[in-house]
mmCIF file of C-alpha atoms in Angstrom:
data_model
loop_
_atom_site.group_PDB
_atom_site.id
_atom_site.type_symbol
_atom_site.label_atom_id
_atom_site.label_comp_id
_atom_site.label_asym_id
_atom_site.label_seq_id
_atom_site.Cartn_x
_atom_site.Cartn_y
_atom_site.Cartn_z
ATOM 1 C CA MET E 204 -7.965 7.117 11.512
ATOM 2 C CA VAL E 205 -9.334 4.478 9.133
ATOM 3 C CA LEU E 206 -12.910 3.469 9.812
ATOM 4 C CA PHE E 207 -14.925 0.633 8.293
ATOM 5 C CA SER E 208 -18.375 0.798 9.838
ATOM 6 C CA GLN E 209 -20.571 -2.151 8.844
ATOM 7 C CA VAL E 210 -19.198 -2.039 5.308
ATOM 8 C CA ILE E 211 -20.553 -4.507 2.769
ATOM 9 C CA ALA E 212 -18.825 -4.699 -0.616
ATOM 10 C CA ALA E 213 -19.066 -6.913 -3.682
ATOM 11 C CA GLU E 214 -16.651 -9.880 -3.594
ATOM 12 C CA VAL E 215 -16.039 -9.476 0.159
ATOM 13 C CA ASP E 216 -17.471 -12.425 2.053
ATOM 14 C CA SER E 217 -17.989 -10.770 5.458
ATOM 15 C CA MET E 218 -19.075 -7.381 6.735
ATOM 16 C CA LEU E 219 -16.062 -5.170 7.533
ATOM 17 C CA ASP E 220 -16.417 -3.443 10.882
ATOM 18 C CA PHE E 221 -13.218 -2.102 12.448
ATOM 19 C CA SER E 222 -11.194 1.049 13.040
ATOM 20 C CA VAL E 223 -7.449 1.689 12.886
ATOM 21 C CA ARG E 224 -6.107 4.486 15.064
ATOM 22 C CA ARG E 225 -3.805 7.084 13.551
ATOM 23 C CA GLY E 226 -0.207 6.058 14.137
ATOM 24 C CA SER E 227 -1.036 2.404 14.728
ATOM 25 C CA SER E 228 -0.644 -0.728 12.623
ATOM 26 C CA ALA E 229 -3.303 -3.264 11.702
ATOM 27 C CA ALA E 230 -3.461 -6.659 10.062
ATOM 28 C CA ILE E 231 -6.644 -7.320 8.083
ATOM 29 C CA VAL E 232 -7.081 -11.019 7.357
ATOM 30 C CA VAL E 233 -9.669 -12.057 4.786
ATOM 31 C CA SER E 234 -10.614 -15.408 3.294
ATOM 32 C CA ARG E 235 -9.793 -14.827 -0.408
ATOM 33 C CA GLU E 236 -7.152 -12.905 -2.322
ATOM 34 C CA ILE E 237 -9.711 -10.950 -4.342
ATOM 35 C CA GLU E 238 -10.964 -9.412 -1.102
ATOM 36 C CA THR E 239 -7.576 -7.809 -0.473
ATOM 37 C CA ARG E 240 -7.855 -6.033 -3.812
ATOM 38 C CA VAL E 241 -11.400 -4.865 -3.130
ATOM 39 C CA ILE E 242 -10.420 -3.397 0.257
ATOM 40 C CA VAL E 243 -7.614 -1.430 -1.385
ATOM 41 C CA ARG E 244 -10.045 -0.102 -3.998
ATOM 42 C CA LEU E 245 -12.429 0.922 -1.227
ATOM 43 C CA LEU E 246 -9.663 2.740 0.636
ATOM 44 C CA THR E 247 -8.487 4.615 -2.424
ATOM 45 C CA GLY E 248 -11.926 5.646 -3.619
ATOM 46 C CA PHE E 249 -12.053 3.540 -6.765
ATOM 47 C CA LEU E 250 -14.999 1.621 -5.385
ATOM 48 C CA PRO E 251 -17.894 2.636 -3.104
ATOM 49 C CA PRO E 252 -19.268 0.263 -0.484
ATOM 50 C CA LEU E 253 -22.669 -1.267 -1.118
ATOM 51 C CA GLU E 254 -23.611 -0.505 2.477
ATOM 52 C CA GLY E 255 -21.988 1.080 5.500
ATOM 53 C CA VAL E 256 -19.511 3.897 5.944
ATOM 54 C CA LEU E 257 -15.808 3.966 5.099
ATOM 55 C CA SER E 258 -13.669 6.956 6.032
ATOM 56 C CA VAL E 259 -9.987 7.873 6.186
ATOM 57 C CA ASN E 260 -9.315 10.766 8.562
ATOM 58 C CA ASP E 261 -13.034 11.532 8.480
ATOM 59 C CA ILE E 262 -13.050 11.691 4.661
ATOM 60 C CA GLN E 263 -15.267 9.327 2.711
ATOM 61 C CA PRO E 264 -13.167 8.849 -0.451
ATOM 62 C CA TYR E 265 -15.967 7.576 -2.667
ATOM 63 C CA LEU E 266 -17.824 10.874 -2.178
ATOM 64 C CA LEU E 267 -14.966 13.053 -3.456
ATOM 65 C CA ASN E 268 -14.814 14.681 -6.875
ATOM 66 C CA ASP E 269 -11.909 13.897 -9.197
ATOM 67 C CA LYS E 270 -9.685 16.738 -7.980
ATOM 68 C CA GLU E 271 -10.367 16.011 -4.326
ATOM 69 C CA LEU E 272 -9.792 12.307 -4.862
ATOM 70 C CA SER E 273 -6.448 12.952 -6.554
ATOM 71 C CA ASP E 274 -5.295 15.058 -3.606
ATOM 72 C CA PHE E 275 -6.601 12.461 -1.150
ATOM 73 C CA ARG E 276 -4.635 9.649 -2.796
ATOM 74 C CA LYS E 277 -1.370 11.555 -2.408
ATOM 75 C CA GLY E 278 -1.501 10.699 1.286
ATOM 76 C CA ILE E 279 -1.778 6.937 0.706
ATOM 77 C CA GLY E 280 0.972 4.571 -0.335
ATOM 78 C CA VAL E 281 -0.064 1.158 -1.650
ATOM 79 C CA ILE E 282 2.245 -1.806 -2.121
ATOM 80 C CA TYR E 283 0.265 -3.988 -4.509
ATOM 81 C CA ASP E 284 0.915 -7.721 -4.578
ATOM 82 C CA ASP E 285 2.003 -7.542 -8.260
ATOM 83 C CA GLY E 286 3.618 -4.140 -7.958
ATOM 84 C CA GLY E 287 0.815 -2.305 -9.736
ATOM 85 C CA PHE E 288 2.948 -1.343 -12.740
ATOM 86 C CA ILE E 289 2.278 -0.165 -16.269
ATOM 87 C CA SER E 290 3.570 -3.067 -18.352
ATOM 88 C CA ASN E 291 5.153 -1.097 -21.193
ATOM 89 C CA LEU E 292 7.096 1.292 -18.916
ATOM 90 C CA ASN E 293 10.466 0.341 -17.453
ATOM 91 C CA VAL E 294 11.439 0.262 -13.779
ATOM 92 C CA TRP E 295 12.529 3.898 -13.616
ATOM 93 C CA GLU E 296 9.489 5.166 -15.480
ATOM 94 C CA ASN E 297 7.116 3.204 -13.229
ATOM 95 C CA LEU E 298 8.983 4.439 -10.149
ATOM 96 C CA THR E 299 8.788 8.137 -11.001
ATOM 97 C CA LEU E 300 5.661 8.447 -13.150
ATOM 98 C CA GLN E 301 3.246 9.105 -10.287
ATOM 99 C CA ILE E 302 5.249 11.808 -8.495
ATOM 100 C CA SER E 303 6.078 13.431 -11.856
ATOM 101 C CA TYR E 304 2.388 13.593 -12.727
ATOM 102 C CA GLU E 305 1.230 14.700 -9.286
ATOM 103 C CA GLY E 306 3.955 17.325 -8.909
ATOM 104 C CA ILE E 307 4.857 16.140 -5.423
ATOM 105 C CA VAL E 308 8.574 16.440 -6.100
ATOM 106 C CA ARG E 309 10.348 19.031 -8.254
ATOM 107 C CA LYS E 310 11.797 17.613 -11.473
ATOM 108 C CA SER E 311 15.281 18.580 -10.396
ATOM 109 C CA GLU E 312 14.936 16.339 -7.328
ATOM 110 C CA ILE E 313 13.273 13.308 -8.884
ATOM 111 C CA GLU E 314 16.425 11.511 -9.990
ATOM 112 C CA GLU E 315 18.203 12.080 -6.670
ATOM 113 C CA ARG E 316 15.251 10.948 -4.605
ATOM 114 C CA GLY E 317 14.450 8.064 -6.946
ATOM 115 C CA ARG E 318 17.926 6.593 -6.584
ATOM 116 C CA LYS E 319 17.864 7.156 -2.847
ATOM 117 C CA VAL E 320 14.645 5.191 -2.278
ATOM 118 C CA LEU E 321 15.903 2.368 -4.507
ATOM 119 C CA GLU E 322 18.928 2.170 -2.260
ATOM 120 C CA VAL E 323 16.702 2.159 0.836
ATOM 121 C CA VAL E 324 14.678 -0.824 -0.417
ATOM 122 C CA GLY E 325 17.806 -2.633 -1.555
ATOM 123 C CA TYR E 326 17.070 -2.828 -5.279
ATOM 124 C CA ASP E 327 20.269 -2.915 -7.336
ATOM 125 C CA GLY E 328 18.941 -4.330 -10.616
ATOM 126 C CA SER E 329 18.458 -2.674 -14.001
ATOM 127 C CA LEU E 330 16.355 0.471 -14.228
ATOM 128 C CA SER E 331 15.577 -0.062 -17.900
ATOM 129 C CA VAL E 332 14.018 -3.497 -17.624
ATOM 130 C CA LEU E 333 10.265 -3.967 -18.054
ATOM 131 C CA PRO E 334 8.187 -5.190 -15.065
ATOM 132 C CA ASN E 335 7.548 -8.646 -16.556
ATOM 133 C CA ARG E 336 11.285 -9.361 -16.239
ATOM 134 C CA LEU E 337 11.265 -8.752 -12.487
ATOM 135 C CA SER E 338 10.796 -11.338 -9.779
ATOM 136 C CA MET E 339 7.835 -10.912 -7.415
ATOM 137 C CA PHE E 340 10.205 -9.734 -4.695
ATOM 138 C CA GLU E 341 11.763 -7.138 -7.011
ATOM 139 C CA ARG E 342 8.319 -5.894 -8.034
ATOM 140 C CA ARG E 343 7.426 -5.283 -4.432
ATOM 141 C CA GLN E 344 10.773 -3.592 -3.770
ATOM 142 C CA ILE E 345 10.072 -1.146 -6.588
ATOM 143 C CA ALA E 346 6.481 -0.634 -5.422
ATOM 144 C CA PHE E 347 7.799 0.114 -1.936
ATOM 145 C CA ALA E 348 10.309 2.591 -3.312
ATOM 146 C CA ARG E 349 7.575 4.296 -5.341
ATOM 147 C CA ALA E 350 5.430 4.699 -2.222
ATOM 148 C CA LEU E 351 8.374 6.080 -0.251
ATOM 149 C CA LEU E 352 8.757 8.918 -2.730
ATOM 150 C CA LYS E 353 5.417 10.302 -1.530
ATOM 151 C CA GLU E 354 6.166 9.837 2.200
ATOM 152 C CA PRO E 355 2.504 8.934 2.853
ATOM 153 C CA LEU E 356 0.978 8.913 6.311
ATOM 154 C CA LEU E 357 -1.054 5.791 5.434
ATOM 155 C CA MET E 358 0.759 2.771 4.027
ATOM 156 C CA VAL E 359 -1.328 -0.136 2.729
ATOM 157 C CA TYR E 360 0.342 -3.493 2.137
ATOM 158 C CA GLN E 361 -1.775 -5.686 -0.142
ATOM 159 C CA SER E 362 -0.489 -9.263 0.240
ATOM 160 C CA THR E 363 3.013 -7.748 0.203
ATOM 161 C CA LEU E 364 4.584 -10.629 2.145
ATOM 162 C CA ASP E 365 2.660 -13.470 0.477
ATOM 163 C CA GLY E 366 4.497 -15.972 -1.695
ATOM 164 C CA LEU E 367 8.001 -14.870 -0.729
ATOM 165 C CA SER E 368 10.893 -16.651 0.956
ATOM 166 C CA ARG E 369 11.433 -16.049 4.649
ATOM 167 C CA SER E 370 14.441 -13.842 3.932
ATOM 168 C CA GLU E 371 12.457 -11.781 1.426
ATOM 169 C CA GLN E 372 9.567 -11.465 3.895
ATOM 170 C CA LYS E 373 11.962 -10.376 6.615
ATOM 171 C CA HIS E 374 13.528 -7.766 4.311
ATOM 172 C CA LEU E 375 10.186 -6.170 3.371
ATOM 173 C CA SER E 376 8.681 -6.394 6.865
ATOM 174 C CA SER E 377 11.772 -4.673 8.251
ATOM 175 C CA LEU E 378 11.372 -1.893 5.716
ATOM 176 C CA ALA E 379 7.690 -1.510 6.612
ATOM 177 C CA GLN E 380 8.405 -1.466 10.359
ATOM 178 C CA SER E 381 11.218 1.054 9.941
ATOM 179 C CA TYR E 382 9.056 3.378 7.860
ATOM 180 C CA HIS E 383 6.209 3.129 10.357
ATOM 181 C CA GLU E 384 8.416 3.970 13.304
ATOM 182 C CA GLN E 385 10.012 7.043 11.711
ATOM 183 C CA ASP E 386 6.900 9.176 12.293
ATOM 184 C CA ALA E 387 4.344 8.783 15.077
ATOM 185 C CA GLY E 388 1.601 9.854 12.680
ATOM 186 C CA ARG E 389 2.152 7.060 10.198
ATOM 187 C CA THR E 390 -0.461 4.315 9.993
ATOM 188 C CA SER E 391 0.150 0.875 8.479
ATOM 189 C CA MET E 392 -2.418 -1.618 7.180
ATOM 190 C CA TYR E 393 -1.421 -5.173 6.167
ATOM 191 C CA ILE E 394 -4.194 -6.818 4.134
ATOM 192 C CA THR E 395 -3.821 -10.520 3.369
ATOM 193 C CA SER E 396 -5.624 -13.810 2.886
ATOM 194 C CA ASN E 397 -2.611 -15.671 4.316
ATOM 195 C CA GLN E 398 -2.145 -14.857 7.989
ATOM 196 C CA ASP E 399 1.001 -16.987 8.183
ATOM 197 C CA SER E 400 2.798 -14.449 5.991
ATOM 198 C CA LEU E 401 2.439 -11.883 8.790
ATOM 199 C CA ARG E 402 4.658 -13.737 11.221
ATOM 200 C CA GLY E 403 6.935 -11.194 12.867
ATOM 201 C CA ILE E 404 4.730 -8.231 12.008
ATOM 202 C CA GLN E 405 3.970 -6.099 15.052
ATOM 203 C CA ALA E 406 0.315 -5.160 14.637
ATOM 204 C CA ASP E 407 -1.731 -3.251 17.188
ATOM 205 C CA LEU E 408 -4.890 -4.752 15.751
ATOM 206 C CA ILE E 409 -5.648 -8.061 14.040
ATOM 207 C CA TYR E 410 -8.983 -8.219 12.255
ATOM 208 C CA ASN E 411 -10.348 -11.559 11.056
ATOM 209 C CA ALA E 412 -13.686 -12.401 9.525
ATOM 210 C CA GLY E 413 -14.965 -13.083 13.031
ATOM 211 C CA GLY E 414 -13.985 -9.677 14.432
ATOM 212 C CA ALA E 415 -11.095 -7.627 15.785
ATOM 213 C CA THR E 416 -8.748 -8.477 18.606
ATOM 214 C CA PRO E 417 -5.666 -6.755 20.030
ATOM 215 C CA SER E 418 -2.436 -8.477 18.994
#
Protein backbone atom coordinates (compact mmCIF):
# COMPACT_ATOMS: atom_id res chain seq x y z
CA MET A 1 0.00 0.00 0.00
CA VAL A 2 1.08 3.58 -0.72
CA LEU A 3 0.18 6.05 2.01
CA PHE A 4 0.43 9.84 1.96
CA SER A 5 -0.76 11.04 5.35
CA GLN A 6 -1.03 14.84 5.54
CA VAL A 7 2.16 15.22 3.52
CA ILE A 8 3.45 18.70 2.83
CA ALA A 9 6.35 19.09 0.40
CA ALA A 10 8.18 21.97 -1.23
CA GLU A 11 6.73 22.93 -4.65
CA VAL A 12 3.51 21.00 -3.99
CA ASP A 13 0.58 23.40 -3.68
CA SER A 14 -1.76 21.25 -1.56
CA MET A 15 -1.42 18.78 1.28
CA LEU A 16 -1.32 15.18 -0.01
CA ASP A 17 -3.59 12.90 1.97
CA PHE A 18 -4.58 9.62 0.32
CA SER A 19 -3.84 5.89 0.26
CA VAL A 20 -3.57 3.44 -2.62
CA ARG A 21 -4.41 -0.18 -1.87
CA ARG A 22 -2.03 -2.91 -2.98
CA GLY A 23 -3.15 -4.25 -6.33
CA SER A 24 -5.22 -1.18 -7.21
CA SER A 25 -4.67 1.73 -9.57
CA ALA A 26 -4.81 5.43 -8.75
CA ALA A 27 -4.78 8.70 -10.66
CA ILE A 28 -3.14 11.59 -8.81
CA VAL A 29 -4.05 14.93 -10.39
CA VAL A 30 -2.05 18.00 -9.36
CA SER A 31 -2.09 21.60 -10.54
CA ARG A 32 1.45 21.96 -11.92
CA GLU A 33 3.90 19.71 -13.74
CA ILE A 34 6.66 20.27 -11.19
CA GLU A 35 4.43 18.66 -8.57
CA THR A 36 4.42 15.38 -10.50
CA ARG A 37 8.21 15.29 -10.31
CA VAL A 38 8.23 16.07 -6.59
CA ILE A 39 5.78 13.27 -5.83
CA VAL A 40 7.97 10.79 -7.70
CA ARG A 41 11.00 11.97 -5.72
CA LEU A 42 9.04 11.52 -2.50
CA LEU A 43 8.01 7.99 -3.48
CA THR A 44 11.53 6.96 -4.39
CA GLY A 45 13.20 8.42 -1.32
CA PHE A 46 15.14 11.18 -3.04
CA LEU A 47 13.19 13.79 -1.09
CA PRO A 48 11.70 13.78 2.42
CA PRO A 49 8.37 15.44 3.14
CA LEU A 50 8.43 18.67 5.12
CA GLU A 51 5.55 17.37 7.21
CA GLY A 52 3.43 14.24 7.40
CA VAL A 53 4.14 10.58 6.75
CA LEU A 54 4.77 8.83 3.45
CA SER A 55 5.11 5.06 3.29
CA VAL A 56 5.21 2.32 0.67
CA ASN A 57 4.28 -1.08 2.08
CA ASP A 58 4.84 0.35 5.56
CA ILE A 59 8.35 1.53 4.64
CA GLN A 60 9.20 5.21 4.89
CA PRO A 61 11.76 5.53 2.06
CA TYR A 62 13.33 8.78 3.24
CA LEU A 63 14.38 7.06 6.49
CA LEU A 64 16.35 4.27 4.77
CA ASN A 65 20.13 4.11 4.52
CA ASP A 66 21.76 3.94 1.09
CA LYS A 67 21.78 0.13 0.87
CA GLU A 68 18.20 -0.18 2.07
CA LEU A 69 17.09 2.55 -0.32
CA SER A 70 18.75 0.83 -3.27
CA ASP A 71 16.93 -2.41 -2.46
CA PHE A 72 13.66 -0.54 -1.95
CA ARG A 73 13.86 1.13 -5.36
CA LYS A 74 14.19 -2.23 -7.11
CA GLY A 75 10.49 -2.76 -6.43
CA ILE A 76 9.42 0.49 -8.13
CA GLY A 77 9.23 1.19 -11.84
CA VAL A 78 9.02 4.84 -12.90
CA ILE A 79 8.06 6.04 -16.37
CA TYR A 80 9.38 9.59 -16.36
CA ASP A 81 7.82 12.15 -18.69
CA ASP A 82 11.16 12.68 -20.48
CA GLY A 83 12.28 9.08 -20.16
CA GLY A 84 14.79 9.78 -17.40
CA PHE A 85 17.82 8.92 -19.53
CA ILE A 86 21.55 9.56 -19.33
CA SER A 87 22.12 11.82 -22.34
CA ASN A 88 25.47 10.41 -23.49
CA LEU A 89 24.34 6.75 -23.40
CA ASN A 90 22.48 5.19 -26.31
CA VAL A 91 19.09 3.46 -26.20
CA TRP A 92 20.45 0.02 -25.37
CA GLU A 93 22.81 1.31 -22.68
CA ASN A 94 20.04 3.33 -21.04
CA LEU A 95 17.71 0.33 -21.22
CA THR A 96 20.07 -2.12 -19.53
CA LEU A 97 22.26 0.05 -17.30
CA GLN A 98 20.06 -0.14 -14.22
CA ILE A 99 19.52 -3.91 -14.17
CA SER A 100 23.20 -4.46 -14.98
CA TYR A 101 24.21 -2.30 -12.02
CA GLU A 102 21.64 -3.72 -9.62
CA GLY A 103 22.31 -7.33 -10.58
CA ILE A 104 18.61 -8.09 -10.98
CA VAL A 105 19.20 -10.09 -14.15
CA ARG A 106 22.17 -12.31 -14.99
CA LYS A 107 24.42 -10.90 -17.71
CA SER A 108 23.70 -13.88 -19.92
CA GLU A 109 19.99 -13.01 -19.87
CA ILE A 110 20.17 -9.25 -20.31
CA GLU A 111 20.27 -9.19 -24.11
CA GLU A 112 17.44 -11.71 -24.47
CA ARG A 113 15.22 -9.95 -21.96
CA GLY A 114 16.13 -6.50 -23.26
CA ARG A 115 15.04 -7.35 -26.78
CA LYS A 116 11.90 -9.03 -25.50
CA VAL A 117 10.69 -5.97 -23.55
CA LEU A 118 11.43 -3.71 -26.54
CA GLU A 119 9.18 -5.96 -28.59
CA VAL A 120 6.49 -5.80 -25.90
CA VAL A 121 6.43 -2.00 -25.94
CA GLY A 122 6.55 -1.89 -29.72
CA TYR A 123 9.86 -0.07 -30.17
CA ASP A 124 11.55 -1.02 -33.45
CA GLY A 125 13.96 1.89 -33.85
CA SER A 126 17.73 2.03 -33.56
CA LEU A 127 19.37 0.81 -30.36
CA SER A 128 22.51 2.88 -30.92
CA VAL A 129 20.84 6.28 -31.15
CA LEU A 130 21.19 8.81 -28.32
CA PRO A 131 18.06 9.86 -26.37
CA ASN A 132 17.95 13.36 -27.86
CA ARG A 133 17.20 11.81 -31.25
CA LEU A 134 14.07 10.07 -29.96
CA SER A 135 10.53 11.40 -30.07
CA MET A 136 8.72 11.85 -26.76
CA PHE A 137 6.66 8.75 -27.49
CA GLU A 138 9.80 6.69 -28.18
CA ARG A 139 11.41 7.94 -24.97
CA ARG A 140 8.45 6.71 -22.98
CA GLN A 141 8.43 3.39 -24.83
CA ILE A 142 12.06 2.83 -23.82
CA ALA A 143 11.37 3.97 -20.25
CA PHE A 144 8.48 1.51 -20.09
CA ALA A 145 10.69 -1.29 -21.41
CA ARG A 146 13.36 -0.45 -18.83
CA ALA A 147 10.80 -0.66 -16.03
CA LEU A 148 9.48 -3.99 -17.33
CA LEU A 149 12.93 -5.53 -16.96
CA LYS A 150 12.57 -5.22 -13.18
CA GLU A 151 8.99 -6.52 -13.06
CA PRO A 152 8.16 -4.09 -10.22
CA LEU A 153 5.08 -4.42 -8.04
CA LEU A 154 4.63 -0.63 -8.03
CA MET A 155 4.53 1.21 -11.35
CA VAL A 156 4.55 5.01 -11.31
CA TYR A 157 3.57 6.90 -14.46
CA GLN A 158 4.79 10.51 -14.29
CA SER A 159 2.85 12.45 -16.97
CA THR A 160 3.38 9.41 -19.21
CA LEU A 161 0.34 10.13 -21.38
CA ASP A 162 0.72 13.91 -21.55
CA GLY A 163 1.52 15.61 -24.85
CA LEU A 164 0.98 12.53 -27.02
CA SER A 165 -1.42 11.78 -29.85
CA ARG A 166 -4.53 9.77 -29.05
CA SER A 167 -3.06 6.69 -30.73
CA GLU A 168 0.16 7.02 -28.73
CA GLN A 169 -1.81 7.50 -25.51
CA LYS A 170 -3.88 4.44 -26.30
CA HIS A 171 -0.77 2.37 -26.99
CA LEU A 172 0.90 3.26 -23.67
CA SER A 173 -2.28 3.05 -21.60
CA SER A 174 -2.94 -0.41 -23.03
CA LEU A 175 0.57 -1.48 -22.05
CA ALA A 176 0.07 -0.11 -18.55
CA GLN A 177 -3.31 -1.79 -18.12
CA SER A 178 -1.99 -5.10 -19.41
CA TYR A 179 0.99 -5.03 -17.05
CA HIS A 180 -1.25 -4.16 -14.12
CA GLU A 181 -3.65 -7.00 -14.80
CA GLN A 182 -0.97 -9.68 -15.11
CA ASP A 183 -0.44 -9.85 -11.34
CA ALA A 184 -3.02 -9.13 -8.65
CA GLY A 185 -0.28 -7.66 -6.45
CA ARG A 186 0.74 -4.95 -8.88
CA THR A 187 -0.13 -1.36 -8.03
CA SER A 188 -0.26 1.49 -10.56
CA MET A 189 -0.07 5.23 -9.92
CA TYR A 190 -0.70 7.78 -12.69
CA ILE A 191 0.54 11.23 -11.68
CA THR A 192 -0.36 14.14 -13.94
CA SER A 193 -1.27 17.82 -14.09
CA ASN A 194 -3.47 17.14 -17.13
CA GLN A 195 -6.46 15.02 -16.17
CA ASP A 196 -7.68 14.90 -19.78
CA SER A 197 -4.69 12.73 -20.67
CA LEU A 198 -6.10 9.99 -18.42
CA ARG A 199 -9.19 9.39 -20.53
CA GLY A 200 -9.67 5.65 -20.83
CA ILE A 201 -7.54 4.83 -17.78
CA GLN A 202 -9.35 2.57 -15.34
CA ALA A 203 -8.42 3.96 -11.94
CA ASP A 204 -9.82 2.71 -8.64
CA LEU A 205 -9.04 6.06 -7.06
CA ILE A 206 -8.87 9.59 -8.43
CA TYR A 207 -7.18 12.11 -6.18
CA ASN A 208 -7.48 15.84 -6.91
CA ALA A 209 -6.31 18.80 -4.89
CA GLY A 210 -9.72 18.82 -3.21
CA GLY A 211 -9.56 15.20 -2.07
CA ALA A 212 -10.03 11.60 -3.18
CA THR A 213 -13.04 10.04 -4.81
CA PRO A 214 -13.73 6.57 -6.24
CA SER A 215 -13.65 6.50 -10.04
